[in-house]
Coordinates of C-alpha atoms in Angstrom, one line a residue:
Chain A
X1123 CA -95.9 10.2 -93.2
X1124 CA -95.8 7.9 -90.1
X1125 CA -95.4 8.6 -86.5
X1126 CA -93.0 5.9 -85.1
X1127 CA -92.6 5.5 -81.3
X1128 CA -89.5 3.6 -80.1
X1129 CA -88.2 2.1 -76.6
X1130 CA -84.5 2.6 -75.9
X1131 CA -81.9 1.6 -73.8
X1132 CA -78.8 3.5 -73.1
X1133 CA -75.7 3.8 -70.4
X1134 CA -75.3 7.5 -70.2
X1135 CA -72.0 7.6 -68.8
X1136 CA -70.3 8.9 -72.1
X1137 CA -72.9 11.0 -73.2
X1138 CA -73.6 15.0 -72.5
X1139 CA -77.0 13.8 -71.4
X1140 CA -80.0 13.2 -74.2
X1141 CA -80.6 16.8 -75.3
X1142 CA -78.9 17.9 -78.5
X1143 CA -76.0 20.4 -78.4
X1144 CA -73.6 21.6 -80.6
X1145 CA -70.1 20.2 -80.8
X1146 CA -71.2 17.6 -77.7
X1147 CA -72.1 13.7 -78.0
X1148 CA -75.7 13.3 -77.0
X1149 CA -78.1 10.7 -77.0
X1150 CA -80.8 12.6 -79.3
X1151 CA -77.6 13.5 -81.8
X1152 CA -76.8 10.2 -82.1
X1153 CA -80.1 9.0 -82.5
X1154 CA -80.8 11.8 -85.3
X1155 CA -77.7 10.8 -87.2
X1156 CA -78.3 7.0 -87.2
X1157 CA -81.9 7.5 -88.3
X1158 CA -81.0 9.8 -90.9
X1159 CA -78.4 7.1 -92.3
X1160 CA -81.2 4.5 -92.4
X1161 CA -84.3 6.7 -93.0
X1162 CA -82.5 8.6 -95.7
X1163 CA -84.0 12.0 -94.7
X1164 CA -83.3 14.3 -91.9
X1165 CA -85.2 13.3 -88.7
X1166 CA -86.2 15.3 -85.4
X1167 CA -86.5 13.1 -82.2
X1168 CA -88.7 13.8 -79.4
X1169 CA -87.8 11.9 -76.0
X1170 CA -90.1 11.7 -73.1
X1171 CA -87.3 12.6 -70.6
X1172 CA -84.3 14.9 -71.2
X1173 CA -82.1 13.1 -68.9
X1174 CA -78.6 14.7 -67.7
X1175 CA -75.5 13.9 -68.6
X1176 CA -74.2 10.6 -66.9
X1177 CA -77.8 9.2 -66.5
X1178 CA -79.1 6.1 -67.8
X1179 CA -81.9 5.0 -69.3
X1180 CA -83.8 1.1 -69.6
X1181 CA -87.2 2.3 -70.9
X1182 CA -86.8 5.7 -72.5
X1183 CA -89.5 6.7 -75.3
X1184 CA -88.9 8.6 -78.1
X1185 CA -90.9 9.3 -81.4
X1186 CA -90.4 10.7 -84.9
X1187 CA -91.8 11.4 -88.1
X1188 CA -90.7 9.5 -91.1
X1189 CA -91.4 8.7 -94.9
X1190 CA -89.6 5.9 -95.5
X1191 CA -91.4 2.7 -96.1
X1192 CA -89.0 0.6 -94.5
X1193 CA -90.9 -2.0 -92.3
X1194 CA -91.6 -1.1 -88.6
X1195 CA -90.1 -4.2 -87.2
X1196 CA -86.9 -4.1 -89.1
X1197 CA -86.1 -0.5 -87.5
X1198 CA -84.5 -1.4 -84.4
X1199 CA -82.5 -4.1 -86.2
X1200 CA -81.3 -1.4 -88.6
X1201 CA -80.9 1.1 -85.8
X1202 CA -78.7 -1.3 -83.6
X1203 CA -76.6 -1.9 -86.6
X1204 CA -75.7 1.9 -86.9
X1205 CA -75.8 3.2 -83.0
X1206 CA -73.0 3.1 -80.8
X1207 CA -72.6 0.2 -78.5
X1208 CA -74.1 2.5 -75.4
X1209 CA -77.3 2.9 -77.2
X1210 CA -79.9 0.4 -78.0
X1211 CA -83.1 0.5 -79.8
X1212 CA -85.6 -2.1 -78.4
X1213 CA -88.8 -2.2 -80.0
X1214 CA -90.7 0.3 -82.4
X1215 CA -94.4 0.5 -83.6
X1216 CA -96.3 3.2 -85.6
X1217 CA -98.4 5.0 -83.4
X1218 CA -101.2 8.0 -84.1
X1219 CA -100.3 11.1 -85.6
X1220 CA -101.0 13.0 -82.4
X1221 CA -98.6 10.8 -80.3
X1222 CA -96.0 13.0 -78.6
X1223 CA -93.4 11.1 -76.5
X1224 CA -92.9 14.0 -73.9
X1225 CA -96.5 15.6 -73.9
X1226 CA -98.6 12.4 -74.4
X1227 CA -96.5 10.9 -71.3
X1228 CA -99.0 10.2 -68.0
X1229 CA -95.9 9.5 -65.8
X1230 CA -92.2 8.7 -65.9
X1231 CA -90.5 6.3 -63.2
X1232 CA -86.7 6.6 -62.2
X1233 CA -84.8 4.6 -60.4
X1234 CA -81.7 5.2 -58.4
X1235 CA -78.9 2.6 -57.2
X1236 CA -76.8 3.1 -54.5
X1237 CA -73.8 0.9 -53.4
X1238 CA -73.9 1.1 -49.8
X1239 CA -70.7 -0.5 -48.4
X1240 CA -67.7 0.6 -47.1
X1241 CA -65.5 -0.1 -50.4
X1242 CA -66.4 1.1 -53.6
X1243 CA -66.7 -0.9 -56.8
X1244 CA -64.7 -0.7 -59.8
X1245 CA -66.9 -2.6 -61.9
X1246 CA -70.0 -0.7 -60.7
X1247 CA -68.4 2.7 -60.6
X1248 CA -70.5 3.9 -64.0
X1249 CA -73.9 2.7 -62.7
X1250 CA -73.9 3.2 -59.0
X1251 CA -73.4 6.0 -56.6
X1252 CA -71.1 4.6 -53.9
X1253 CA -72.2 6.0 -49.9
X1254 CA -69.8 4.1 -47.4
X1255 CA -71.7 5.5 -44.2
X1256 CA -74.2 2.9 -43.4
X1257 CA -77.9 3.9 -44.9
X1258 CA -81.2 3.3 -42.7
X1259 CA -83.1 2.0 -45.8
X1260 CA -86.3 1.7 -43.7
X1261 CA -86.2 5.5 -42.2
X1262 CA -85.4 6.4 -46.2
X1263 CA -88.5 4.5 -47.4
X1264 CA -90.7 6.3 -44.5
X1265 CA -89.1 9.7 -45.5
X1266 CA -89.9 9.0 -49.1
X1267 CA -93.5 8.8 -48.4
X1268 CA -93.9 12.4 -47.9
X1269 CA -93.0 12.9 -51.4
X1270 CA -96.0 11.1 -52.6
X1271 CA -99.4 13.2 -53.6
X1272 CA -99.4 16.8 -55.2
X1273 CA -97.0 19.2 -54.1
X1274 CA -95.2 22.5 -55.1
X1275 CA -91.7 20.8 -55.5
X1276 CA -90.1 24.5 -56.0
X1277 CA -87.4 23.5 -53.2
X1278 CA -86.7 20.3 -55.4
X1279 CA -85.7 22.3 -58.6
X1280 CA -82.4 22.5 -59.6
X1281 CA -80.6 25.8 -60.8
X1282 CA -80.6 27.1 -64.2
X1283 CA -83.9 27.5 -65.9
X1284 CA -86.9 27.5 -63.7
X1285 CA -90.2 25.9 -64.7
X1286 CA -93.2 28.1 -64.6
X1287 CA -95.3 26.1 -62.4
X1288 CA -93.4 24.0 -59.8
X1289 CA -96.5 21.6 -58.8
X1290 CA -96.0 18.1 -59.6
X1291 CA -97.8 14.8 -58.9
X1292 CA -95.7 12.0 -57.5
X1293 CA -97.5 8.7 -57.8
X1294 CA -95.0 6.4 -56.0
X1295 CA -91.9 6.5 -53.9
X1296 CA -90.1 3.5 -52.5
X1297 CA -87.0 2.6 -51.2
X1298 CA -85.7 -0.8 -50.7
X1299 CA -82.3 -2.7 -49.8
X1300 CA -81.1 -5.6 -51.8
X1301 CA -77.8 -6.7 -49.9
X1302 CA -75.3 -3.8 -50.1
X1303 CA -77.4 -2.0 -52.8
X1304 CA -80.2 0.5 -51.7
X1305 CA -82.9 1.2 -54.7
X1306 CA -85.1 4.3 -54.6
X1307 CA -88.0 4.3 -57.4
X1308 CA -89.8 7.5 -57.7
X1309 CA -92.8 7.8 -60.1
X1310 CA -94.6 11.2 -61.1
X1311 CA -96.8 12.7 -63.9
X1312 CA -93.4 14.9 -64.7
X1313 CA -90.3 15.8 -63.0
X1314 CA -88.8 19.6 -62.6
X1315 CA -85.2 19.8 -63.7
X1316 CA -83.0 17.8 -61.3
X1317 CA -85.9 17.0 -59.1
X1318 CA -85.2 13.3 -59.1
X1319 CA -81.6 13.7 -57.4
X1320 CA -82.2 16.5 -55.4
X1321 CA -84.9 14.3 -53.6
X1322 CA -82.8 11.3 -54.0
X1323 CA -79.8 13.4 -51.9
X1324 CA -82.6 14.5 -49.6
X1325 CA -83.6 11.0 -48.5
X1326 CA -79.6 10.0 -48.2
X1327 CA -79.2 12.6 -45.8
X1328 CA -82.2 11.1 -44.0
X1329 CA -80.5 7.8 -44.5
X1330 CA -77.0 8.7 -43.1
X1331 CA -78.9 10.4 -40.3
X1332 CA -77.6 14.0 -41.4
X1333 CA -81.0 15.2 -41.6
X1334 CA -84.3 14.4 -39.6
X1335 CA -86.9 11.9 -41.0
X1336 CA -89.5 14.9 -41.6
X1337 CA -86.8 17.1 -43.5
X1338 CA -88.3 16.2 -47.1
X1339 CA -91.8 17.5 -45.4
X1340 CA -90.4 20.6 -44.3
X1341 CA -89.1 21.4 -47.5
X1342 CA -92.3 20.7 -49.3
X1343 CA -94.5 22.8 -47.0
X1344 CA -91.9 25.7 -47.5
X1345 CA -93.4 25.7 -51.4
X1346 CA -89.9 26.6 -52.8
X1347 CA -88.5 29.2 -50.3
X1348 CA -86.1 26.8 -48.7
X1349 CA -83.3 25.2 -51.2
X1350 CA -83.3 21.8 -51.4
X1351 CA -79.6 20.1 -50.8
X1352 CA -77.4 19.5 -54.1
X1353 CA -78.3 17.1 -56.4
X1354 CA -77.3 13.2 -56.0
X1355 CA -74.6 12.1 -58.5
X1356 CA -76.0 11.1 -62.1
X1357 CA -74.4 7.6 -62.5
X1358 CA -76.8 6.0 -60.2
X1359 CA -79.9 7.3 -62.0
X1360 CA -82.1 5.1 -64.5
X1361 CA -85.1 6.2 -66.2
X1362 CA -87.0 3.3 -66.1
X1363 CA -90.3 3.2 -67.4
X1364 CA -92.6 5.9 -69.1
X1365 CA -96.4 5.6 -69.1
X1366 CA -98.8 6.7 -71.5
X1367 CA -102.2 5.1 -70.1
X1368 CA -103.8 7.3 -67.8
X1369 CA -102.8 6.3 -64.3
X1370 CA -105.6 5.1 -62.1
Chain B
X395 CA -38.6 -3.9 -46.9
X396 CA -42.3 -5.6 -46.5
X397 CA -43.8 -7.4 -49.3
X398 CA -47.5 -6.5 -49.5
X399 CA -50.3 -8.3 -51.5
X400 CA -53.5 -6.7 -52.5
X401 CA -56.6 -8.1 -54.0
X402 CA -57.9 -5.9 -57.0
X403 CA -60.9 -5.2 -58.9
X404 CA -61.0 -3.5 -62.1
X405 CA -63.2 -2.3 -65.2
X406 CA -60.7 -3.3 -68.1
X407 CA -62.9 -1.5 -71.0
X408 CA -60.8 1.7 -71.0
X409 CA -57.4 0.3 -70.5
X410 CA -54.6 -1.0 -72.6
X411 CA -54.7 -4.1 -70.4
X412 CA -52.8 -4.9 -67.1
X413 CA -48.9 -4.7 -68.4
X414 CA -47.3 -1.0 -68.4
X415 CA -46.8 0.4 -71.8
X416 CA -45.1 3.3 -72.5
X417 CA -47.7 6.3 -73.4
X418 CA -50.7 4.2 -72.8
X419 CA -53.1 4.0 -69.8
X420 CA -52.8 0.6 -68.3
X421 CA -53.6 -1.1 -65.0
X422 CA -50.2 -1.5 -63.7
X423 CA -48.9 1.8 -64.9
X424 CA -52.0 3.4 -62.6
X425 CA -51.4 1.3 -59.9
X426 CA -47.8 2.2 -59.9
X427 CA -48.2 6.0 -59.8
X428 CA -51.0 5.8 -57.2
X429 CA -48.6 3.4 -54.9
X430 CA -45.6 5.8 -55.4
X431 CA -47.9 9.0 -54.2
X432 CA -49.3 7.1 -51.1
X433 CA -46.3 5.4 -49.9
X434 CA -43.4 7.9 -51.2
X435 CA -40.9 5.8 -53.3
X436 CA -41.1 4.3 -56.6
X437 CA -43.0 0.9 -56.6
X438 CA -42.9 -1.9 -59.0
X439 CA -46.1 -4.2 -59.2
X440 CA -46.1 -7.9 -59.9
X441 CA -49.7 -9.0 -61.4
X442 CA -51.1 -12.8 -61.2
X443 CA -52.6 -12.4 -64.5
X444 CA -51.5 -9.9 -67.4
X445 CA -55.0 -9.4 -68.7
X446 CA -55.3 -8.0 -72.3
X447 CA -57.1 -4.6 -73.0
X448 CA -60.7 -4.9 -72.5
X449 CA -60.4 -7.5 -70.3
X450 CA -61.7 -7.1 -66.5
X451 CA -61.0 -8.4 -62.7
X452 CA -62.8 -9.4 -60.0
X453 CA -59.9 -11.2 -58.0
X454 CA -56.9 -10.1 -59.5
X455 CA -53.9 -10.5 -57.2
X456 CA -51.0 -7.9 -56.9
X457 CA -47.6 -7.9 -54.9
X458 CA -45.1 -5.1 -54.2
X459 CA -42.4 -4.1 -51.9
X460 CA -42.3 -1.0 -49.6
X461 CA -40.4 0.5 -47.1
X462 CA -43.4 2.5 -46.0
X463 CA -44.7 1.9 -42.2
X464 CA -48.2 2.7 -43.5
X465 CA -50.5 0.2 -41.5
X466 CA -51.6 -2.6 -44.0
X467 CA -55.1 -2.4 -43.3
X468 CA -55.1 1.5 -44.4
X469 CA -53.3 0.9 -48.0
X470 CA -56.8 -0.2 -50.0
X471 CA -58.2 3.1 -48.2
X472 CA -55.6 5.2 -49.2
X473 CA -54.9 3.6 -52.7
X474 CA -59.0 3.8 -53.5
X475 CA -58.8 7.6 -52.7
X476 CA -55.9 8.3 -55.4
X477 CA -56.7 5.4 -57.9
X478 CA -59.3 6.0 -61.0
X479 CA -62.8 4.8 -60.5
X480 CA -62.3 1.9 -62.7
X481 CA -59.6 0.5 -60.3
X482 CA -60.4 -0.6 -56.7
X483 CA -58.2 -2.1 -54.3
X484 CA -60.2 -4.7 -52.3
X485 CA -57.9 -5.9 -49.3
X486 CA -53.8 -5.7 -48.6
X487 CA -52.2 -8.2 -46.2
X488 CA -48.3 -8.4 -45.3
X489 CA -46.8 -11.7 -46.8
X490 CA -43.5 -13.6 -47.2
X491 CA -40.8 -12.0 -48.6
X492 CA -40.7 -15.3 -51.3
X493 CA -44.5 -14.8 -52.3
X494 CA -44.7 -13.5 -55.7
X495 CA -48.2 -12.9 -57.1
X496 CA -47.4 -14.7 -60.6
X497 CA -44.7 -17.4 -59.7
X498 CA -46.4 -18.3 -56.3
X499 CA -49.8 -18.8 -58.1
X500 CA -51.2 -22.3 -58.0
X501 CA -54.4 -21.7 -60.5
X502 CA -56.0 -18.6 -62.3
X503 CA -59.8 -18.8 -62.8
X504 CA -61.3 -16.8 -65.4
X505 CA -65.3 -16.4 -66.3
X506 CA -66.4 -15.5 -69.5
X507 CA -70.2 -13.7 -69.9
X508 CA -72.2 -14.1 -73.0
X509 CA -75.7 -12.4 -73.6
X510 CA -77.1 -14.8 -75.6
X511 CA -80.5 -13.2 -76.9
X512 CA -81.5 -11.4 -80.4
X513 CA -81.1 -7.8 -79.1
X514 CA -78.0 -6.4 -77.8
X515 CA -78.0 -4.2 -74.5
X516 CA -76.2 -0.9 -74.2
X517 CA -76.1 -1.0 -70.3
X518 CA -73.8 -4.5 -70.8
X519 CA -72.1 -3.5 -73.9
X520 CA -69.1 -3.3 -71.8
X521 CA -69.6 -6.2 -69.6
X522 CA -70.5 -9.2 -72.2
X523 CA -70.2 -10.3 -75.5
X524 CA -73.6 -10.4 -77.4
X525 CA -74.4 -13.5 -79.6
X526 CA -77.6 -13.0 -81.1
X527 CA -78.1 -16.7 -82.5
X528 CA -79.4 -19.2 -80.0
X529 CA -76.2 -21.3 -78.0
X530 CA -76.8 -24.9 -76.8
X531 CA -75.3 -24.4 -73.6
X532 CA -75.5 -28.2 -72.6
X533 CA -73.6 -28.8 -75.8
X534 CA -70.9 -26.3 -74.6
X535 CA -70.6 -27.6 -71.4
X536 CA -70.0 -31.1 -72.6
X537 CA -67.3 -30.0 -75.4
X538 CA -65.7 -27.8 -72.6
X539 CA -65.2 -31.2 -70.6
X540 CA -62.2 -32.1 -73.3
X541 CA -60.6 -29.0 -71.9
X542 CA -60.0 -30.8 -68.6
X543 CA -56.6 -32.1 -67.8
X544 CA -53.4 -32.1 -69.1
X545 CA -52.7 -31.0 -72.7
X546 CA -50.7 -29.3 -75.1
X547 CA -52.7 -26.1 -75.6
X548 CA -50.5 -24.8 -78.7
X549 CA -53.6 -24.7 -80.9
X550 CA -55.1 -22.3 -78.3
X551 CA -52.5 -19.8 -78.4
X552 CA -52.6 -16.0 -79.6
X553 CA -50.1 -15.0 -82.1
X554 CA -47.2 -12.7 -81.4
X555 CA -45.0 -14.3 -78.4
X556 CA -45.1 -17.7 -78.5
X557 CA -44.6 -19.6 -75.2
X558 CA -41.6 -22.3 -75.1
X559 CA -43.7 -24.7 -73.7
X560 CA -47.4 -25.1 -74.5
X561 CA -48.4 -27.8 -72.0
X562 CA -50.9 -26.8 -69.2
X563 CA -53.4 -28.4 -66.9
X564 CA -57.1 -27.5 -67.0
X565 CA -58.7 -27.9 -63.8
X566 CA -62.2 -26.9 -64.2
X567 CA -64.1 -26.1 -67.4
X568 CA -67.9 -25.1 -66.8
X569 CA -70.7 -23.4 -69.0
X570 CA -74.0 -22.5 -67.5
X571 CA -76.9 -20.8 -68.6
X572 CA -78.8 -18.2 -66.5
X573 CA -81.7 -16.9 -68.5
X574 CA -80.2 -14.8 -71.3
X575 CA -76.8 -15.2 -70.1
X576 CA -74.2 -17.7 -70.8
X577 CA -71.1 -17.9 -68.0
X578 CA -68.1 -20.1 -69.2
X579 CA -65.7 -20.7 -66.2
X580 CA -62.0 -21.8 -66.8
X581 CA -59.6 -22.8 -64.1
X582 CA -56.1 -24.0 -65.1
X583 CA -52.5 -24.0 -63.4
X584 CA -51.6 -21.0 -66.0
X585 CA -52.9 -20.1 -69.4
X586 CA -51.2 -19.3 -72.5
X587 CA -51.6 -16.0 -74.4
X588 CA -55.0 -15.5 -75.5
X589 CA -55.6 -19.3 -74.4
X590 CA -59.3 -18.4 -72.6
X591 CA -60.6 -16.2 -75.3
X592 CA -59.6 -18.7 -78.3
X593 CA -61.1 -21.7 -76.2
X594 CA -64.1 -19.7 -75.1
X595 CA -64.5 -18.9 -79.1
X596 CA -64.3 -22.8 -79.7
X597 CA -66.9 -23.3 -77.3
X598 CA -69.3 -20.5 -78.8
X599 CA -68.6 -22.1 -82.2
X600 CA -70.0 -25.4 -80.7
X601 CA -72.9 -23.8 -79.1
X602 CA -74.1 -22.4 -82.5
X603 CA -73.4 -25.6 -84.2
X604 CA -71.0 -24.1 -86.6
X605 CA -68.4 -26.4 -85.1
X606 CA -69.0 -30.3 -84.3
X607 CA -68.9 -31.4 -80.4
X608 CA -65.4 -33.0 -80.9
X609 CA -63.8 -30.2 -82.4
X610 CA -61.9 -29.1 -79.2
X611 CA -60.7 -32.5 -78.7
X612 CA -59.4 -32.6 -82.2
X613 CA -57.5 -29.3 -81.7
X614 CA -56.0 -30.6 -78.8
X615 CA -55.0 -34.0 -80.3
X616 CA -53.3 -32.1 -83.0
X617 CA -50.7 -30.6 -80.4
X618 CA -50.5 -27.3 -81.8
X619 CA -50.3 -28.0 -85.6
X620 CA -54.2 -27.1 -86.3
X621 CA -54.9 -23.4 -85.3
X622 CA -58.0 -22.6 -83.1
X623 CA -60.4 -20.0 -84.1
X624 CA -59.7 -16.2 -83.2
X625 CA -60.0 -15.1 -79.7
X626 CA -64.1 -14.3 -78.5
X627 CA -64.2 -10.7 -77.8
X628 CA -62.3 -9.2 -74.4
X629 CA -65.4 -7.5 -73.1
X630 CA -66.9 -10.5 -72.0
X631 CA -63.7 -11.7 -69.6
X632 CA -63.1 -11.5 -66.0
X633 CA -60.2 -12.8 -63.9
X634 CA -62.4 -13.9 -61.0
X635 CA -59.6 -15.5 -58.8
X636 CA -56.1 -16.3 -58.1
X637 CA -55.4 -19.5 -55.9
X638 CA -52.0 -19.7 -54.0
X639 CA -52.6 -22.7 -51.9
X640 CA -52.0 -26.4 -53.7
X641 CA -55.0 -27.6 -55.8
X642 CA -55.9 -31.0 -54.6

């Protein structure tokens, strides 16, 4: 039995998220179907991050066990000829039997793209969140610093299935403007359900002046008693990188 | 009665082309529905270029007549709140009653984007044509020069409804590499049906070495007796600009 680690890119716009759901088109479902076809046995895929419907990935990592003797370097090519155009395998390698795409990950990095100009864009509609009001990216960058460190992110958790522990460690929180694009990058050991998008919405509210600069620090101090804003829309969000080496 | 000229951007991936067709989702159909809704009377839209299914536009120009007194600068905003996310109005202005988006145009500029690397991209699948074999962009740029000038482009016409005259004037034919992207730009007074995509396919065949560098010149000399190759796929193609001033 070999354990295979695979780097994955996808356009999440037309999928019901990563995780398999009966009767719905999901990334995991498409992967398992394509893998079963080329490896000739049922395959169970484990993903580093369970991205929501509409969320994209440039650096999703998955792993799966296989009995196939197919050379590892042929797997991405074989897979890409079976997968839908919106999912692409980048590279594969054999890893230790203990490697687990989700549990072994030391950090996840997400990037969020905002198109910040009066008019929306048709060609970028699936790939950015459009904010017509001017955003103060410097104020957002400053407010984002409050996220860095170990905090109880209970206020930044989406409804549905609450996690038992809500303490997470954010390693990096950056905000930069590139012309009419504003990009926010967050890296943490792990994220709660919808935590990235709730943090992004909080930053956007700071950026438009609807919330004061210390709003995020206050939410964090409340330790989950105060609810954060609703999540920012999914189409601006990208899972850009998953790290497995311990973070220094 | 006012004559309104409007600049338009769209993602053509999910439309059956520009031209209205009964029972199908088209750019013209969506525009006429949205315009009728905001202007409160039926509207007939004229487009500069009848882009095919899957072809995009950054600089499509349309015009329409209206009896509405809506201020012209409010039209793009009103329209963008009604149009699907994949279509966006950029700017509107009132023009002479004689202005006709198609007949008044002095030239159309199209750009074609090729992703030229071994692996395909999931996020760019709708927006580029993937060619895994290495392309010689310099050879393509040289071969493209044969297109420039007044020629009988009969060999570069798609099947279906042949035009009466097949002579067109190409003003510009460029090919440039930007990392793994190869971009071809063509500008002409007008293009025959599928002429851009047949020309692009010819250039790609030169770029991979499947056709000799003088293949395009030979096709042009045949004056339509020799058939060109099949059209390159639509998703790499963008209508980037329409000019109305006489070209010097």
